[in-house]
mmCIF file of C-alpha atoms in Angstrom:
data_model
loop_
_atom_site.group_PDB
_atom_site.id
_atom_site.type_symbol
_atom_site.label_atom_id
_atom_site.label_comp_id
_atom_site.label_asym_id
_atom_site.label_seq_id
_atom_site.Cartn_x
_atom_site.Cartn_y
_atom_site.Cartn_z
ATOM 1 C CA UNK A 1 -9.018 -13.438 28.259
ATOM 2 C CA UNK A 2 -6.313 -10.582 29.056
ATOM 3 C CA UNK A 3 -7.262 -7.240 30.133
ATOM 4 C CA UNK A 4 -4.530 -5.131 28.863
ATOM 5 C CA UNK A 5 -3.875 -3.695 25.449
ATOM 6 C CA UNK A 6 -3.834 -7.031 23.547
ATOM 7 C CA UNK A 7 -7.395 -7.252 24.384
ATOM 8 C CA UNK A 8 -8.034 -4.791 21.823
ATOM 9 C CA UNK A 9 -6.611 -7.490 19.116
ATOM 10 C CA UNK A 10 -9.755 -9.476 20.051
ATOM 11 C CA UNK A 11 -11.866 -6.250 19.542
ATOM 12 C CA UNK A 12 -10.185 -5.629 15.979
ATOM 13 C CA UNK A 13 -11.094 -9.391 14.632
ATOM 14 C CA UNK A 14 -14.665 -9.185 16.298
ATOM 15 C CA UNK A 15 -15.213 -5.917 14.106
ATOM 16 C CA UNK A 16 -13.953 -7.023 10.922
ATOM 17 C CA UNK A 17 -15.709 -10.629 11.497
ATOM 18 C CA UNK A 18 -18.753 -8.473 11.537
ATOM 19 C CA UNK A 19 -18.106 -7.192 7.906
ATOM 20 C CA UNK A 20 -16.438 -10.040 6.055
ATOM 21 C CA UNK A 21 -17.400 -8.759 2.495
ATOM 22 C CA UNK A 22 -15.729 -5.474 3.493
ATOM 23 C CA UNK A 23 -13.162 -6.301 5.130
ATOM 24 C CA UNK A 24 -12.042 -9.518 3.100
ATOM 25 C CA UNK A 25 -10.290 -11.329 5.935
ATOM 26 C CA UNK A 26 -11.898 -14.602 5.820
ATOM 27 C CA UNK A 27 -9.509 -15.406 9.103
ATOM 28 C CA UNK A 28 -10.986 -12.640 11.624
ATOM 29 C CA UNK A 29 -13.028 -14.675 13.234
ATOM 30 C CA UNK A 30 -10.591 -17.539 13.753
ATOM 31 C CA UNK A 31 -8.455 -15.725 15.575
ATOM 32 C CA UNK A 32 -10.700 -15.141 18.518
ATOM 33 C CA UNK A 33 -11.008 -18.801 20.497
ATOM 34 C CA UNK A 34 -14.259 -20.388 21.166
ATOM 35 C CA UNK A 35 -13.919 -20.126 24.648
ATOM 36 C CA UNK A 36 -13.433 -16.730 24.407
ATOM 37 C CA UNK A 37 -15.953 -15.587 22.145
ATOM 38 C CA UNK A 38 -19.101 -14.564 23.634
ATOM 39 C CA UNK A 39 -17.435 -12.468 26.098
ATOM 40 C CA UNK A 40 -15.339 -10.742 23.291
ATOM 41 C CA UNK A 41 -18.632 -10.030 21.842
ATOM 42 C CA UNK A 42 -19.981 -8.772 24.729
ATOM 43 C CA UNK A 43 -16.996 -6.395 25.370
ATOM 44 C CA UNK A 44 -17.683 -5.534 21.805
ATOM 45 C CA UNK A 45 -21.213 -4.263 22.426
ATOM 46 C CA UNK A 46 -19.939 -2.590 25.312
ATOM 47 C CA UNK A 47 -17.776 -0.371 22.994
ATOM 48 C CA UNK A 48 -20.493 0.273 20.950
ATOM 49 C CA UNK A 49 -22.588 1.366 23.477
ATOM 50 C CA UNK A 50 -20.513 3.014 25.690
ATOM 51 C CA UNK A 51 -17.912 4.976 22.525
ATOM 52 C CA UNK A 52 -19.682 4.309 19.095
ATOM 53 C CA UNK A 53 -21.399 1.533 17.244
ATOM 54 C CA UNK A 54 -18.897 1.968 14.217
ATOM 55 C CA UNK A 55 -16.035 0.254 15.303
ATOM 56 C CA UNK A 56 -16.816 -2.784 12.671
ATOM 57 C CA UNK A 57 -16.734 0.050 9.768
ATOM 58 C CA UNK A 58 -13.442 1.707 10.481
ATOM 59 C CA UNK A 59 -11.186 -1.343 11.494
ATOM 60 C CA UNK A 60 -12.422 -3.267 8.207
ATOM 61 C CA UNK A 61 -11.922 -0.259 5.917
ATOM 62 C CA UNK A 62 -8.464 0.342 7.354
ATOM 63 C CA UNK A 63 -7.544 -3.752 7.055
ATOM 64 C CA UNK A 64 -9.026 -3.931 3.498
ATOM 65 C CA UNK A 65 -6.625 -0.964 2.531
ATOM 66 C CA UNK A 66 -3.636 -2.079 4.291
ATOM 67 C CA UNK A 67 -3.884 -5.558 2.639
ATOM 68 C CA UNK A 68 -4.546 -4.123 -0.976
ATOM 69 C CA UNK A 69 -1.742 -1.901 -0.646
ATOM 70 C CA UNK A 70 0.144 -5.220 0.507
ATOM 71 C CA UNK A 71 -1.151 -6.927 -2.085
ATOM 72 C CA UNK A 72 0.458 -3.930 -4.860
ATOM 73 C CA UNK A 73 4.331 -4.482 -3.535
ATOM 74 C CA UNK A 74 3.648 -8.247 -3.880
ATOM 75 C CA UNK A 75 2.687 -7.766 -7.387
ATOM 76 C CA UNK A 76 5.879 -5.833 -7.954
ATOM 77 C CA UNK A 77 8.437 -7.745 -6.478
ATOM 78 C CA UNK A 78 7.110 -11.127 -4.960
ATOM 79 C CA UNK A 79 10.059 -11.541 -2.821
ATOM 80 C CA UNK A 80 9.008 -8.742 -0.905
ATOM 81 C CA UNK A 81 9.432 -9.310 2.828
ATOM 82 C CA UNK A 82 6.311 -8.084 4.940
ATOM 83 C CA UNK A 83 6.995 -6.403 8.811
ATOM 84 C CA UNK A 84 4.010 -5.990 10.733
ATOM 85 C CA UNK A 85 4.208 -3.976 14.073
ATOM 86 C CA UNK A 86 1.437 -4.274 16.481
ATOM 87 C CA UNK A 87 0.721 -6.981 14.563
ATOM 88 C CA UNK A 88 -2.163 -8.232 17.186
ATOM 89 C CA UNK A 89 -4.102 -10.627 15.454
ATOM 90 C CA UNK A 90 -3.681 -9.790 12.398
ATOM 91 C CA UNK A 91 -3.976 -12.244 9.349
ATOM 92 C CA UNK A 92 -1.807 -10.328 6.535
ATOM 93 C CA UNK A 93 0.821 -13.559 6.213
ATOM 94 C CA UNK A 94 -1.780 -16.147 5.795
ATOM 95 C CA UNK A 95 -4.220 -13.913 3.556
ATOM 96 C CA UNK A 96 -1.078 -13.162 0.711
ATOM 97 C CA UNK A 97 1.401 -15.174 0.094
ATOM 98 C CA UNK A 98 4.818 -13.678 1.248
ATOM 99 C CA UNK A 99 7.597 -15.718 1.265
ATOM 100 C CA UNK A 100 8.644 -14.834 4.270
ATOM 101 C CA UNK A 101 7.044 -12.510 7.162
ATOM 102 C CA UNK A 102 7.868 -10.917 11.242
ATOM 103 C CA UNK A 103 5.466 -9.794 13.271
ATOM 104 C CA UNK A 104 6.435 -7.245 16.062
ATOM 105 C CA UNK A 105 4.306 -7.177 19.446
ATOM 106 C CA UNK A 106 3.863 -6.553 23.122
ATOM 107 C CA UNK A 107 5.645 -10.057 24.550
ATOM 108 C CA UNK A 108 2.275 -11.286 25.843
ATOM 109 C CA UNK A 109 0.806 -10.753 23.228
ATOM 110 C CA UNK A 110 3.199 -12.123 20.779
ATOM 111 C CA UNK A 111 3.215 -14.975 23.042
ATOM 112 C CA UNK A 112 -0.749 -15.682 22.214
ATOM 113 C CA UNK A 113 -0.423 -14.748 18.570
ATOM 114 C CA UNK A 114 2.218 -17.797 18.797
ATOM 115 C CA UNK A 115 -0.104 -20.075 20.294
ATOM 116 C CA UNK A 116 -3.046 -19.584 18.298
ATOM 117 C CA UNK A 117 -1.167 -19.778 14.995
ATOM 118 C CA UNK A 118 0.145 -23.248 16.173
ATOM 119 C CA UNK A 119 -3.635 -24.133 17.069
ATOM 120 C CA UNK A 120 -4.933 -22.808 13.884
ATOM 121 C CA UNK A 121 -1.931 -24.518 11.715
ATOM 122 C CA UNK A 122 -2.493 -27.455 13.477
ATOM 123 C CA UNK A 123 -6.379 -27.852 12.725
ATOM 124 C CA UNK A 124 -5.870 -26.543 8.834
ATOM 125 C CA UNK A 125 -7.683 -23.396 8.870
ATOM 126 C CA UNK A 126 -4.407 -21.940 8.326
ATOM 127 C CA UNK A 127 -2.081 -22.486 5.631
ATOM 128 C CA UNK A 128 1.752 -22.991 6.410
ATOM 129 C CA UNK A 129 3.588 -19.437 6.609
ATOM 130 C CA UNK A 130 7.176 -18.629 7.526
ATOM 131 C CA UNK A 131 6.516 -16.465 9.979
ATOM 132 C CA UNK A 132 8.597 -14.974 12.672
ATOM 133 C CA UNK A 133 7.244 -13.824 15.501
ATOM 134 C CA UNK A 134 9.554 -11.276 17.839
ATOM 135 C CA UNK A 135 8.406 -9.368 21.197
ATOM 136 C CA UNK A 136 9.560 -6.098 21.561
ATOM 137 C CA UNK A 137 8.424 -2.376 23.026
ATOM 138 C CA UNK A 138 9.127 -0.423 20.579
ATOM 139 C CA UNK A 139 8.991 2.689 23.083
ATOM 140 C CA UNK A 140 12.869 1.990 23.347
ATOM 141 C CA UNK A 141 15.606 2.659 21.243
ATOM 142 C CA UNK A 142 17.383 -0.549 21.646
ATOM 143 C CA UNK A 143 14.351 -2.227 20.821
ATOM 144 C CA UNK A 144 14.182 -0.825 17.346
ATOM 145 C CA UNK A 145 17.314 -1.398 16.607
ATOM 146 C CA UNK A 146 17.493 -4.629 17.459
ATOM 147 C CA UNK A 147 14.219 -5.053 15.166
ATOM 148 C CA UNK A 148 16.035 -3.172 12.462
ATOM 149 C CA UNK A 149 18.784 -5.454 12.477
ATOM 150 C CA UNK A 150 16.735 -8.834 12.581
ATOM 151 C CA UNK A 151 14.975 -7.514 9.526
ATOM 152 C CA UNK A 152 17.800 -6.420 7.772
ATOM 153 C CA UNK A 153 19.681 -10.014 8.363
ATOM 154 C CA UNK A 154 16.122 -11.981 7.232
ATOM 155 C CA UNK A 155 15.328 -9.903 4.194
ATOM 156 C CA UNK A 156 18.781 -10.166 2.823
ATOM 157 C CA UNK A 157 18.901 -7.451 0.483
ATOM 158 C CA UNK A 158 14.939 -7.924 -0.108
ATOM 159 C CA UNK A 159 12.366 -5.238 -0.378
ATOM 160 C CA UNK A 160 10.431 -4.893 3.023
ATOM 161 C CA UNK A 161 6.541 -3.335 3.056
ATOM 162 C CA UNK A 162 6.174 -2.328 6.532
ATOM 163 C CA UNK A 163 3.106 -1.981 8.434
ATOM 164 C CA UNK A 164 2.531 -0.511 12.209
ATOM 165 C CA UNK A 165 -1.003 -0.470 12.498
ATOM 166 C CA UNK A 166 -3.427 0.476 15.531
ATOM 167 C CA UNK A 167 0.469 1.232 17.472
ATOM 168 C CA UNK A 168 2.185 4.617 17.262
ATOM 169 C CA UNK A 169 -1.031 6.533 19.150
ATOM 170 C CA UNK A 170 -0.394 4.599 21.871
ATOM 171 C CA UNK A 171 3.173 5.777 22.211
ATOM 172 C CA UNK A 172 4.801 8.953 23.312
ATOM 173 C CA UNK A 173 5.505 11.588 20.310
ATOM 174 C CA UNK A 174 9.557 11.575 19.990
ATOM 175 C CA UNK A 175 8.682 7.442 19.798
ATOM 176 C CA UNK A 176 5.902 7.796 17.678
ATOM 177 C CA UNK A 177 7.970 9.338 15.069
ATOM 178 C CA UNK A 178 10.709 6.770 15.376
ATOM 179 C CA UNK A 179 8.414 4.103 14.612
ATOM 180 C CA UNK A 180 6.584 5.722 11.846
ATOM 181 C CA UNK A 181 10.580 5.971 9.993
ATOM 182 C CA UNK A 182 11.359 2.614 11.271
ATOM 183 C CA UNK A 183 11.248 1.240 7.326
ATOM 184 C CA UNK A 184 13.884 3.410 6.380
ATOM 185 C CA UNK A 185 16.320 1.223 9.067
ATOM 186 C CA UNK A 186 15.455 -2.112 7.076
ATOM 187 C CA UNK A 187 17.175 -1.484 4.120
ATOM 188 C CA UNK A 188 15.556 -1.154 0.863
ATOM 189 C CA UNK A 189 11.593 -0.608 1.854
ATOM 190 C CA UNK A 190 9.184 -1.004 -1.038
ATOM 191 C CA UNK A 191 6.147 0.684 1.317
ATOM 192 C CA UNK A 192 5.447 2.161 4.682
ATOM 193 C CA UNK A 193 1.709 1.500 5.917
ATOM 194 C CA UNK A 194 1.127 3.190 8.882
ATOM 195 C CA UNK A 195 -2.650 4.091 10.968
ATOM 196 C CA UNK A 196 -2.343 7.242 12.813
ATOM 197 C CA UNK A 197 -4.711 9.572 14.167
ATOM 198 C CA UNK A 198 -4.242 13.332 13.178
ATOM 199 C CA UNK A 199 -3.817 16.282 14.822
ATOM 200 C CA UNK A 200 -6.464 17.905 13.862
ATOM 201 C CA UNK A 201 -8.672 15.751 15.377
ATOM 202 C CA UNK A 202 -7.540 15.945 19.002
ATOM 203 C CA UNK A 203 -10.879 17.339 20.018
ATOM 204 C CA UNK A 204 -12.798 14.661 18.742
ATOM 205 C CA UNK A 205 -15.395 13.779 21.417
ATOM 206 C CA UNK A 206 -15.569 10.198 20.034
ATOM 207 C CA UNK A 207 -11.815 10.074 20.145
ATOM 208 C CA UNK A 208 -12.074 11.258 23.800
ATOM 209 C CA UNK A 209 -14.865 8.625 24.805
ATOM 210 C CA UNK A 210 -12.343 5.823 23.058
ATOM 211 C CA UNK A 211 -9.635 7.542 25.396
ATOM 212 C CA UNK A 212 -11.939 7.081 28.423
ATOM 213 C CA UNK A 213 -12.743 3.822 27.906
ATOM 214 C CA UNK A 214 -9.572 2.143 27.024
ATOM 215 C CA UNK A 215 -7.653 4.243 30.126
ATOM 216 C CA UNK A 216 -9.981 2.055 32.571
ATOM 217 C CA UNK A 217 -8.118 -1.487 30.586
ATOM 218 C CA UNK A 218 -4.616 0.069 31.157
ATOM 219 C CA UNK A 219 -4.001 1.783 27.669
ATOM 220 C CA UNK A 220 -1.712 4.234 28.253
ATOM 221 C CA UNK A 221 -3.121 7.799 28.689
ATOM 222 C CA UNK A 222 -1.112 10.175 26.512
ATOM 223 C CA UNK A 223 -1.958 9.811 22.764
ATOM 224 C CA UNK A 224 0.030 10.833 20.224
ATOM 225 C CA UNK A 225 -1.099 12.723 17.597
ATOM 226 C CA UNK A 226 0.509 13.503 13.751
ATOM 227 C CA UNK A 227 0.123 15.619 11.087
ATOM 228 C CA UNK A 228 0.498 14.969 7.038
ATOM 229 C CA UNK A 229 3.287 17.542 7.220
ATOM 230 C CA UNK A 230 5.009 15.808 9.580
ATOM 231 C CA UNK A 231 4.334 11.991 7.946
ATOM 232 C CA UNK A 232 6.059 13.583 5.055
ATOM 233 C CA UNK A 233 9.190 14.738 6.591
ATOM 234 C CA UNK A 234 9.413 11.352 7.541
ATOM 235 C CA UNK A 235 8.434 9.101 4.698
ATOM 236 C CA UNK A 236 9.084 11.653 1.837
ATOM 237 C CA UNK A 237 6.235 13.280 -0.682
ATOM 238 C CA UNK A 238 3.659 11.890 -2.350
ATOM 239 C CA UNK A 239 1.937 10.391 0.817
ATOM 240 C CA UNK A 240 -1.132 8.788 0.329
ATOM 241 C CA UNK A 241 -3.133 9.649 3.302
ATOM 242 C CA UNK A 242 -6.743 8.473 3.493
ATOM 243 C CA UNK A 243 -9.379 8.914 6.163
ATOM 244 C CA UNK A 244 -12.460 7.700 6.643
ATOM 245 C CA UNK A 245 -14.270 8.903 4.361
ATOM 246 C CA UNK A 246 -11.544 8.617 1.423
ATOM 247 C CA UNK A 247 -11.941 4.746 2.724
ATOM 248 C CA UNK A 248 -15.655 4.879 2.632
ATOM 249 C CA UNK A 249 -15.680 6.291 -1.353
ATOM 250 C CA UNK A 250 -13.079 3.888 -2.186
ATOM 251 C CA UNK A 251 -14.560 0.475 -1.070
ATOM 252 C CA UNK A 252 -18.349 1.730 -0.947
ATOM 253 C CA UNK A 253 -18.444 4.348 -3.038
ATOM 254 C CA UNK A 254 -20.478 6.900 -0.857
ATOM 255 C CA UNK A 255 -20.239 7.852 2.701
ATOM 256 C CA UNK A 256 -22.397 5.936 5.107
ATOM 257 C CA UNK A 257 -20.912 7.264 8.959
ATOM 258 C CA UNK A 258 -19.301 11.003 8.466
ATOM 259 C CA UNK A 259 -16.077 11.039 9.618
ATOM 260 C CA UNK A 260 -17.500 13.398 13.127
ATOM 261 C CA UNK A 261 -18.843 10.437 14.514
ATOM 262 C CA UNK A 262 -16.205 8.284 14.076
ATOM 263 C CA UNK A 263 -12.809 7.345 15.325
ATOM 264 C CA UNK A 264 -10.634 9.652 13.078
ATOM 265 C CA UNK A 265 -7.756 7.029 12.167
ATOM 266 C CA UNK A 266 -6.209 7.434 8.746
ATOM 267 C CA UNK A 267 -3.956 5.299 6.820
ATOM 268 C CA UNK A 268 -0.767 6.973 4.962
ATOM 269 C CA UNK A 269 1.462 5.013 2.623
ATOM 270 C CA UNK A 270 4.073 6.154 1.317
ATOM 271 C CA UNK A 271 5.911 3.990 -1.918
ATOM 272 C CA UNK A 272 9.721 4.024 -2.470
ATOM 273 C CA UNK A 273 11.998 3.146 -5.576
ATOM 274 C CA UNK A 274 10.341 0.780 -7.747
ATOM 275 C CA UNK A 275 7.808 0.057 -6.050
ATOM 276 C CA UNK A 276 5.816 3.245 -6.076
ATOM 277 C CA UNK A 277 2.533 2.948 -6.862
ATOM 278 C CA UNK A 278 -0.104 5.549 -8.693
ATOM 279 C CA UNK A 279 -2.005 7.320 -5.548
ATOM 280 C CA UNK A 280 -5.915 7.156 -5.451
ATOM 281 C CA UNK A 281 -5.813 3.987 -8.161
ATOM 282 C CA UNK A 282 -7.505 0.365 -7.665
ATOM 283 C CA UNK A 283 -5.354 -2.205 -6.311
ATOM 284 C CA UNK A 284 -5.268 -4.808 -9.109
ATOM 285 C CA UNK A 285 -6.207 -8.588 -8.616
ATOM 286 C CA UNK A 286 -6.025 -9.822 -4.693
ATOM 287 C CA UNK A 287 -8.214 -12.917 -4.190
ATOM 288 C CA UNK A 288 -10.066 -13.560 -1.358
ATOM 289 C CA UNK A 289 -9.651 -16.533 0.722
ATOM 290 C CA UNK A 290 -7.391 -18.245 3.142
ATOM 291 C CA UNK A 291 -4.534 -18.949 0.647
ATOM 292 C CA UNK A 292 -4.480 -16.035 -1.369
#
């Protein structure tokens, strides 16, 4: 098992294994291989006891919201084409049915995600996906742009819903931003899904114990923090940015952790042309399962 930041993939799929009717992502679990999965648990335990026993909560609220927002741009235009940065081990391709997907990663970790989904594939607990998989930092402007420009070529005049998720904290602010605007470079971009943590919660003592703890697995120090204001110059108006809490009232209709003793990461989305969608609605209609 590695020790660097993909080992926090393993930690995402352990959490959201632990809440399957919440989190809907019947594939979690899969992910993380048998050999490895009692000491993933026990790293997970770890974090709980050492940062906060809500890890499970906030990861599956923020998957379940990505994927129903996911779910909307496929209902509009089912040739959307999806982009997933920091894609980890994420199971967005297999759990809705786009036609055709990229995930972006850290090359090791790409290289695992590649592995596994040949293993998984192979054994039928996944369906078949196009799926490309491409390594890149996206600290660097050349990276990006070369991303841009493999996206543009595969989605062909296609509208993209973008997701960097659990990634633009760990980068520096000027790349931060980048990233968060990266949909814009695709061409037409139905969506923008992106996990952040804001600026107002810099403080955050559970924020600084996460800090702490991830430093010592060689996460880089500096966090980067943003601010609705600023998601906004970048992605336009009518954001919707969701916490927590907003998560917590949407999927279990009362607040069970406050939002002070948890990892403060929201979600924004932001919906262009077409494809915008009505803020603070339901999502209509996505099945659970492995082939939905």
């Amino acid at each position: 098992m590695r020790c660097g930041v993909e080992l926090t993939a393993y930690l995402v799929n352990e959490s959201r294994a632990r809440m399957p009717e919440l989190a809907e992502d019947p594939l979690a679990a899969a992910w993380i291989p048998e050999s490895d999965r009692p000491a993933v648990r026990e790293l997970w335990a770890e974090f709980a006891g050492t940062v906060y026993p809500h890890d499970d909560l906030v990861v599956s609220l923020r998957g379940r919201f990505i994927a129903d927002t996911l779910a909307r741009a496929l209902e509009k235009d089912p040739d959307t084409v999806l982009v997933v940065c920091g894609a980890g081990f994420s199971s967005y391709p297999w759990l809705l049915p786009f036609r055709t997907a990229i995930e972006v990663d850290l090359p090791d970790m790409i290289a695992a995600k590649q592995a596994r989904t040949a293993e998984l594939v192979a054994s039928g607990a996944l369906p078949e996906r196009d799926v490309h998989h491409h390594a890149a930092d996206l600290a660097g402007a050349a990276s990006r742009e070369e991303l841009a420009a493999l996206v543009r070529k595969a989605a062909d005049g296609r509208p993209v819903a973008y997701v960097a998720e659990g990634l633009v904290f760990y980068l520096p602010p000027d790349e931060a931003r980048a990233v968060v605007g990266l949909g814009a470079e695709f061409g037409p971009c139905a969506v923008t899904a992106v996990s952040y943590w804001p600026a107002a919660a810099a403080g955050s003592q559970v924020l600084a114990d996460q800090r702490t703890w991830f430093r010592s697995r060689s996460v880089p120090e500096d966090a980067s923090y943003l601010t609705h204001h600023g998601l906004a110059e970048l992605l336009g108006d009518g954001i919707e940015d969701c916490g927590p809490e907003d998560l917590q009232r949407r999927y279990l209709g009362r607040i069970d952790v406050p939002e002070s003793e948890l990892i403060p990461e929201y979600v924004a989305v932001s919906w262009h042309n077409s494809a915008r969608g009505v803020p603070g609605q339901g999502v209509p209609g996505r099945a659970t399962g492995a082939t939905r």
